[in-house]
Short mmCIF file of C-alpha atoms in Angstrom, two decimals:
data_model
loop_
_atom_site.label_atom_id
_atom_site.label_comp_id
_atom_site.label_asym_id
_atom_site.label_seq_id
_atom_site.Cartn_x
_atom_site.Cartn_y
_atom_site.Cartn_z
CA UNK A 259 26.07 102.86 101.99
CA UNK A 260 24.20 104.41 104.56
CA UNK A 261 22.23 107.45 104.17
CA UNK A 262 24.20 110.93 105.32
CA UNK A 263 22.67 112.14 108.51
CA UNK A 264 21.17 115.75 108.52
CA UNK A 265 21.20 118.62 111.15
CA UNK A 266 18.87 121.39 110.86
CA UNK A 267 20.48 125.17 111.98
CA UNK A 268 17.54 127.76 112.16
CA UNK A 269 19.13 131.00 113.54
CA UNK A 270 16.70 133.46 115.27
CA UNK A 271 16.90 136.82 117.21
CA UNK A 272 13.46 138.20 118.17
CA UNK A 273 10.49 137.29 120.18
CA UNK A 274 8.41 139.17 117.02
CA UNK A 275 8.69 135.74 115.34
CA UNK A 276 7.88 133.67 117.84
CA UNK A 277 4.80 131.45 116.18
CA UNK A 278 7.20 131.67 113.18
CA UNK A 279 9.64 129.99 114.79
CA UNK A 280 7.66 127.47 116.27
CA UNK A 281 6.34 126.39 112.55
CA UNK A 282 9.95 126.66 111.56
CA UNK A 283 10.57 123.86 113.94
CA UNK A 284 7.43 122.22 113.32
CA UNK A 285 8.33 121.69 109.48
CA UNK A 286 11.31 119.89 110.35
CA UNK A 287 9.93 117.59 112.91
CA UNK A 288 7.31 116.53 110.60
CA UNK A 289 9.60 115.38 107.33
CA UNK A 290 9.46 112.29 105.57
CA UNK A 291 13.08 111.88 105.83
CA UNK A 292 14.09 112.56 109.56
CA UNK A 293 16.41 115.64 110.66
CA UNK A 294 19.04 114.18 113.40
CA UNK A 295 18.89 117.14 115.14
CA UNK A 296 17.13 120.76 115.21
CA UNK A 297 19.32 123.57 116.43
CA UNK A 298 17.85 127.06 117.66
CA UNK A 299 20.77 129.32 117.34
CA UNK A 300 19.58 132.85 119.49
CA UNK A 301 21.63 135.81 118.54
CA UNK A 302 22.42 137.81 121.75
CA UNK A 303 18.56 137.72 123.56
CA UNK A 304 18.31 136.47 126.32
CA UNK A 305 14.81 136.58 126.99
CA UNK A 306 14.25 134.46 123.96
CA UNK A 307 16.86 131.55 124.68
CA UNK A 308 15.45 131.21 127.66
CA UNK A 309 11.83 131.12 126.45
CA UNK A 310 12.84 128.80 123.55
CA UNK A 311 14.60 126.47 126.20
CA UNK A 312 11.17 125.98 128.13
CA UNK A 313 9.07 125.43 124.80
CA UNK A 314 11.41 122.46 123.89
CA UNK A 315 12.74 121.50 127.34
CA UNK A 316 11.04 118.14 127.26
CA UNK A 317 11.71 117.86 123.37
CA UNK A 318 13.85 115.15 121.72
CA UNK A 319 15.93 116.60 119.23
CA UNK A 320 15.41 120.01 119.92
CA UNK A 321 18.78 121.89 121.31
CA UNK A 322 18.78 125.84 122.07
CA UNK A 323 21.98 127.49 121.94
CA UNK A 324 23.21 131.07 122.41
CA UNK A 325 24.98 132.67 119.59
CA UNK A 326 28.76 132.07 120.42
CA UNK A 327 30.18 135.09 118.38
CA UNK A 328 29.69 138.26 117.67
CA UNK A 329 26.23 139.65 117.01
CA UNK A 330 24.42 138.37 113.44
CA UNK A 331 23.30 135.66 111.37
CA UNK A 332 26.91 134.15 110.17
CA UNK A 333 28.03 133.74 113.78
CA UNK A 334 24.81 131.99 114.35
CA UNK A 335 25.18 130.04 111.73
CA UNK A 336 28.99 129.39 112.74
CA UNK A 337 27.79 128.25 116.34
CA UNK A 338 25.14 125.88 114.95
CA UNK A 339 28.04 123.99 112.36
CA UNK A 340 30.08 123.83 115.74
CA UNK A 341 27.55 122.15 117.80
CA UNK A 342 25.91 120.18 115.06
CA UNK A 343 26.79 115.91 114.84
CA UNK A 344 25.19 115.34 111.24
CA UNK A 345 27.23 114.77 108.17
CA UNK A 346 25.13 117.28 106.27
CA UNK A 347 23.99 120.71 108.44
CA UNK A 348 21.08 122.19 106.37
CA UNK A 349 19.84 126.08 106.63
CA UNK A 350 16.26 127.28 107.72
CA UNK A 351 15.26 130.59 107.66
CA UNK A 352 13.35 131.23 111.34
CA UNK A 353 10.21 132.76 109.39
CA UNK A 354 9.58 129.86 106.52
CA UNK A 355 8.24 126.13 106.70
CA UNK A 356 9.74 123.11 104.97
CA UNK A 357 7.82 121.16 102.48
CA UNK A 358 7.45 117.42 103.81
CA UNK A 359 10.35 116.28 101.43
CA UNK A 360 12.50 118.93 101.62
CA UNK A 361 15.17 117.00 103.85
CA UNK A 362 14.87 113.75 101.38
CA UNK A 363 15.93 116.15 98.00
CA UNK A 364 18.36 117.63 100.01
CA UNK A 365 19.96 114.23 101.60
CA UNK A 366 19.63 112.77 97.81
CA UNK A 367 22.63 115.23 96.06
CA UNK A 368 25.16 113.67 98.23
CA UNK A 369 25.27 110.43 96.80
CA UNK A 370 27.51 112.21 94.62
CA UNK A 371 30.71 112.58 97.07
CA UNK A 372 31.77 115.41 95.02
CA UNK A 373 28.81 117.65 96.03
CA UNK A 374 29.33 119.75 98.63
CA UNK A 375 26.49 121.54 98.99
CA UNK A 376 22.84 121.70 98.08
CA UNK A 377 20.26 124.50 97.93
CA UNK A 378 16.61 124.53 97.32
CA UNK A 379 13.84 127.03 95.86
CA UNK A 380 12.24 129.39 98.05
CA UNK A 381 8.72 130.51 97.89
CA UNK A 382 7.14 133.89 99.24
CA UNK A 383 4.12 133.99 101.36
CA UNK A 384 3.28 137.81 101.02
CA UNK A 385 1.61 139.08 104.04
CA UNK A 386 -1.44 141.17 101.95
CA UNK A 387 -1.68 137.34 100.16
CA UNK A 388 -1.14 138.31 96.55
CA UNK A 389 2.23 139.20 95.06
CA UNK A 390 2.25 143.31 94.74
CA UNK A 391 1.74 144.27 91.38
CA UNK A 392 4.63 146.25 90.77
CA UNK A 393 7.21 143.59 92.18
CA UNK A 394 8.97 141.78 89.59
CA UNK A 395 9.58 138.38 90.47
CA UNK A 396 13.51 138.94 89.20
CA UNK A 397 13.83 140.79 91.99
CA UNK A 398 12.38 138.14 94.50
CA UNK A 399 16.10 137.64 96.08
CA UNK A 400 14.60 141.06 97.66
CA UNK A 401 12.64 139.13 100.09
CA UNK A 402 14.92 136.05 100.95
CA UNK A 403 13.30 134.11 98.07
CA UNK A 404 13.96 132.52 94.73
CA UNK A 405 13.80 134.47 91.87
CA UNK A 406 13.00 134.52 88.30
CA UNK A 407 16.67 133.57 86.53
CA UNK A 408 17.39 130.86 88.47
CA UNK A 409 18.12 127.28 86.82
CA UNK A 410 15.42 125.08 87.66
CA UNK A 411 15.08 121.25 88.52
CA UNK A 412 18.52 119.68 89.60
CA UNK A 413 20.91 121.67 88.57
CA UNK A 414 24.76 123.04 89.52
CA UNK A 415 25.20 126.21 90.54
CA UNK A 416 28.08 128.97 91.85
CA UNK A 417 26.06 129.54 95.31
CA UNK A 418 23.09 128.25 96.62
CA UNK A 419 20.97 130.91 98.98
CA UNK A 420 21.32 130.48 102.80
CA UNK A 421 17.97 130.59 103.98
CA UNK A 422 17.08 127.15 102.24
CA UNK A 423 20.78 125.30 102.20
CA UNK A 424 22.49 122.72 103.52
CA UNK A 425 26.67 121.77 102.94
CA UNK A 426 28.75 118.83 103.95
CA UNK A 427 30.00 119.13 106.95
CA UNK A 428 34.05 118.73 106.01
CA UNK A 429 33.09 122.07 103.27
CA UNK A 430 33.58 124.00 106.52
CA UNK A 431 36.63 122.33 107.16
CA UNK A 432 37.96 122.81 104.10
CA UNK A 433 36.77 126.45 103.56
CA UNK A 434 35.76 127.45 107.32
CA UNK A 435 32.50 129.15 108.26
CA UNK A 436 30.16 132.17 107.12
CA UNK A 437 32.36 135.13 106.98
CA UNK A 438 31.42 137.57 109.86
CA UNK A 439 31.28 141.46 109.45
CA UNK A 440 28.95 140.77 106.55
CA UNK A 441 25.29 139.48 106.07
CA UNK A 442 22.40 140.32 108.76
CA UNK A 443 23.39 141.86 111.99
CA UNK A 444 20.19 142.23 113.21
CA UNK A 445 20.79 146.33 112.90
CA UNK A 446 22.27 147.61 110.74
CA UNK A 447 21.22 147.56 107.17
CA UNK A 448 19.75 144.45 105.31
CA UNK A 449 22.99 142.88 104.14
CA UNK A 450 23.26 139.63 102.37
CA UNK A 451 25.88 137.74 100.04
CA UNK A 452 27.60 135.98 103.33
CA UNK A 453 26.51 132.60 101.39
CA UNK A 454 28.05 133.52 98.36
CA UNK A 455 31.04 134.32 99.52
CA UNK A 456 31.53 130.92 101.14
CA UNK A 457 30.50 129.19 98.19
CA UNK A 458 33.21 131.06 95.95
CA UNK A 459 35.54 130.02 99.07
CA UNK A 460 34.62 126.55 98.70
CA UNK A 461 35.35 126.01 95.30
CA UNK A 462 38.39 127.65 95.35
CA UNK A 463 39.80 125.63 98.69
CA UNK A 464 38.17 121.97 96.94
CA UNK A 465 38.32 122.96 92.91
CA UNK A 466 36.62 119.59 92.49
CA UNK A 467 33.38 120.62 94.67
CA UNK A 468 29.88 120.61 93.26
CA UNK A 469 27.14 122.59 94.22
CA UNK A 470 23.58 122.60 93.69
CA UNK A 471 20.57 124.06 93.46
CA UNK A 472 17.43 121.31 93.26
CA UNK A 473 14.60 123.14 93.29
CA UNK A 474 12.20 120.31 94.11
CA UNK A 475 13.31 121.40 98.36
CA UNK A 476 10.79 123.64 99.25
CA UNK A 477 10.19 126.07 101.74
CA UNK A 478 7.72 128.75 102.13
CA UNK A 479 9.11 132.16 103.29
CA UNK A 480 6.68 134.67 104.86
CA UNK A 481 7.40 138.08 103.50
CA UNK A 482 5.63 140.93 106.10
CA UNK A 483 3.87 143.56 104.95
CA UNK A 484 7.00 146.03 105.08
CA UNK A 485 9.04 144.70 102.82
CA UNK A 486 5.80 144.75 100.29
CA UNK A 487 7.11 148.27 99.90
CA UNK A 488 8.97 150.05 97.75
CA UNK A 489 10.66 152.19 100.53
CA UNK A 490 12.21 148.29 101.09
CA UNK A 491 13.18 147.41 97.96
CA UNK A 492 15.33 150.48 97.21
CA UNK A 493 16.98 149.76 100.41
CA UNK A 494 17.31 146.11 100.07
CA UNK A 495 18.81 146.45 96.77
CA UNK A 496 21.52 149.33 97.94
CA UNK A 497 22.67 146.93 100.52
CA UNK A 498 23.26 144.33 97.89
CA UNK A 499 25.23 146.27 96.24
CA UNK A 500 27.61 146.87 99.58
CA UNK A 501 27.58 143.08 99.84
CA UNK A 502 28.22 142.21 96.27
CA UNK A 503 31.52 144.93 96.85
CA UNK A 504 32.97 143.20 99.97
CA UNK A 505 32.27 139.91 98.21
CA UNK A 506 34.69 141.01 95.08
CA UNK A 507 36.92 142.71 97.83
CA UNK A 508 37.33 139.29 98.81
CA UNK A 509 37.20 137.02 95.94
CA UNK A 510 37.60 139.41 92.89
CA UNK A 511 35.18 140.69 90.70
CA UNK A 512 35.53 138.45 88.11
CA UNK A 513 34.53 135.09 90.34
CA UNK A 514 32.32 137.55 92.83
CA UNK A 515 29.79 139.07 89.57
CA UNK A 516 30.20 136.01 87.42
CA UNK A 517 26.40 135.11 87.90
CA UNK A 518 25.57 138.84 88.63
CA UNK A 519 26.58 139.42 84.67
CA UNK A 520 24.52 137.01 83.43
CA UNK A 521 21.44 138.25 85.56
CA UNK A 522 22.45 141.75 84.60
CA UNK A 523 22.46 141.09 80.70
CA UNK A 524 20.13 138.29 79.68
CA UNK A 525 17.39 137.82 82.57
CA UNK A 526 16.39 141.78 83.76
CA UNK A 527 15.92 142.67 79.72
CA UNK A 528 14.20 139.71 79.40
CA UNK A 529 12.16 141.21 82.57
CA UNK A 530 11.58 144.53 81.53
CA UNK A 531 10.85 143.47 77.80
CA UNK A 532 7.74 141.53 79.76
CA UNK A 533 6.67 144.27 81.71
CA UNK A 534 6.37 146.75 78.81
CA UNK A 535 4.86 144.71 77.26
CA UNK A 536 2.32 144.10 79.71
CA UNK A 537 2.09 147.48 79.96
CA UNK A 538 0.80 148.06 76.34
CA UNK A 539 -1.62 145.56 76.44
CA UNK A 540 -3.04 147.49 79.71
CA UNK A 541 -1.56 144.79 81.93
CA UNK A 542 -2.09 145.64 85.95
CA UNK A 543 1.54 146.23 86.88
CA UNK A 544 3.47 146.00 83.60
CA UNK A 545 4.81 149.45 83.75
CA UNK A 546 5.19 149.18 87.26
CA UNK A 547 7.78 146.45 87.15
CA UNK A 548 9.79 147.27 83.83
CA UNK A 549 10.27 150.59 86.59
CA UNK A 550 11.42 148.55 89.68
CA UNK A 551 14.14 146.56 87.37
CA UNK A 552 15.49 149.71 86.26
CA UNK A 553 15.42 151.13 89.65
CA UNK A 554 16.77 147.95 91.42
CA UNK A 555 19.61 147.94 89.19
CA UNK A 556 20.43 151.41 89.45
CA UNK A 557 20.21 151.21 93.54
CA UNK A 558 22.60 147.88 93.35
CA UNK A 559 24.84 149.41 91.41
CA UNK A 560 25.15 152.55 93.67
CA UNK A 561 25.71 150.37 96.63
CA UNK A 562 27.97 148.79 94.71
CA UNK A 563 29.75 151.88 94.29
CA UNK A 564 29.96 152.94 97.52
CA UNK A 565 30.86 149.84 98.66
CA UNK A 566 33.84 149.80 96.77
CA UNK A 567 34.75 152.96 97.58
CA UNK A 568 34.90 152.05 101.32
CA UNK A 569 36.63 149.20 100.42
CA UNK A 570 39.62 150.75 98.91
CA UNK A 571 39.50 152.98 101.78
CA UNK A 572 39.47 149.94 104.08
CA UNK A 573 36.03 151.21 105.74
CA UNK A 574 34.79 147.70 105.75
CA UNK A 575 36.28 144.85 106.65
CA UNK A 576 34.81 140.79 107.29
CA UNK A 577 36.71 138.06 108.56
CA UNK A 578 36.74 134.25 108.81
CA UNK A 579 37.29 132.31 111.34
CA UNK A 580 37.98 128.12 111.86
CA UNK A 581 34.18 127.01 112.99
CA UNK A 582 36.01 124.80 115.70
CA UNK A 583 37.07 128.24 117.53
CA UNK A 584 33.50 128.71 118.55
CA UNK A 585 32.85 124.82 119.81
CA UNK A 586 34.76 126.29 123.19
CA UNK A 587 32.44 128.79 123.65
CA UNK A 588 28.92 126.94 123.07
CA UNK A 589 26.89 127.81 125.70
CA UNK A 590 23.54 126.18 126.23
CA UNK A 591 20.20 128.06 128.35
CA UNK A 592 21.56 128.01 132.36
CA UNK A 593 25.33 127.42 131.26
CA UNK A 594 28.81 129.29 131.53
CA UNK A 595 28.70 132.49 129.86
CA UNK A 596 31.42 133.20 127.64
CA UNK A 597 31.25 136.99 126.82
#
């Protein structure tokens, strides 16, 4: 049996990340195990499709597309599953580099034909080069990365993160695409959970559906110097809690906080029991992170709040739509517009 071929979605929205995005692209050109294709999603800039259309204009490949729904990173993603032609479409944040192999771990969970997706560790590259004292790495999912918690080696899982992902292709025909009207937008606050909700979507539309997290497909995720802050991590956290409310709006609470309980219960004591101690044995940062898991779960669980409040009062809303409604509207740099 033939090997499953891969295409590579990263979704990107701002000329700020330009040398980012061109190692983005560079990491997947240079795997052991050969992406099909690499597809630049642009959400809503025109100045940086068409940029990103000269850079890879004489680039085997390499296809640039404009973002054929509405403005964030779930239509992006939609419009990338549209145009892609692999059997597996795998996720890449537009600020993090592939390890050489990452590609060949992913590829080698489908032999199973009951997996439908696969998801791989993430690892920060903090901008100031060390890891800020007071940031407890069970709060990593903070900055797009893996955290402290999570199973390691090859191992099934309720979700796997988007920024370093990859799904069959027929679990979007099964379960359609990213739910829009949650996740990044680009403005509004940092939202997140979009992944998670598709998994939970998944599983329910193909009960028989594995997923996994193999944490041997590595990326490296730059983290800039502003979200080093704590000004960041309160507000990250608050908008996980909104997520993690539309998410059980959608799915209910018991499927949408399954893994959230665990987390809540076994790993953050676990967390602050370290950083106490650390703190008594006159630890740099000890007291400093027992305080940020205490905080962070305080600030989720407001958000969550809120979000459920706003909920009830139908405030928020997401919806999902078939990914083959946006193959109509793909529009490549110098084609039809379809606003």
């Amino acid at each position: 049996m033939s090997e499953p071929r891969v295409s590579v979605v990263i979704c990107v929205y701002t000329e700020d990340r330009w040398e980012d995005i061109l190692a983005a692209v560079a990491s997947v050109r240079a795997q052991s195990r050969p992406a099909l294709e690499t597809l630049l999603v642009v959400d809503h800039n025109e100045a940086l499709l068409d940029r990103l259309a000269k850079e890879y204009k004489e680039s085997d490949g390499v296809r640039v597309l404009a973002n054929a729904g509405p403005r964030g990173l779930s239509a992006g993603r939609n419009t990338g599953i549209a145009a892609s032609s692999g059997e597996i479409v795998a996720f890449l944040d537009d600020d993090a580099v592939a390890e050489r192999h990452w590609l060949r771990y992913f590829a080698d969970g489908y032999a199973d034909p009951r997996v439908m997706a696969v998801g791989g560790r993430t690892v920060p590259v903090w901008a100031s080069g060390r890891r800020p004292a007071w940031f407890p790495e069970e709060f990593d999912w903070v900055v797009g990365c893996a955290y402290r918690g999570l199973p390691r080696g090859r191992a099934r899982v309720r979700n796997v993160l988007g920024g370093n992902a990859s799904f069959r292709r027929t679990a979007f025909d099964a379960a359609g695409g990213f739910a829009t009207g949650i996740g990044r937008d680009g403005d509004k606050r940092p939202l997140g959970c979009e992944e998670t909700e598709l998994c939970i979507r998944l599983t329910r539309a193909r009960p028989d559906a594995v997923l996994l997290l193999d944490d041997r497909a590595v990326i490296h995720h730059r983290v800039p110097e502003a979200r080093e802050h704590f000004r960041y991590f309160r507000t990250r956290t608050f908008a996980e809690g909104l997520s993690k409310a539309l998410v059980a709006q959608s799915v209910g609470a018991d499927k949408g906080l399954e893994s959230e309980r665990r987390y809540a219960t076994r790993v953050l004591p676990a967390g602050m029991a370290r950083g106490l101690r650390d703190a008594l044995l006159a630890r740099p940062g000890g007291a400093g992170r027992a305080g940020a898991i205490v905080a962070g779960v305080l600030t989720a669980a407001g958000g969550y709040a809120v979000g459920s409040v706003r909920a009830r009062r139908g405030g928020t809303a997401f919806s999902v739509a078939p990914v083959g409604e946006f193959e109509g509207r793909l529009r490549e740099p110098g084609g039809p517009r379809h606003d």
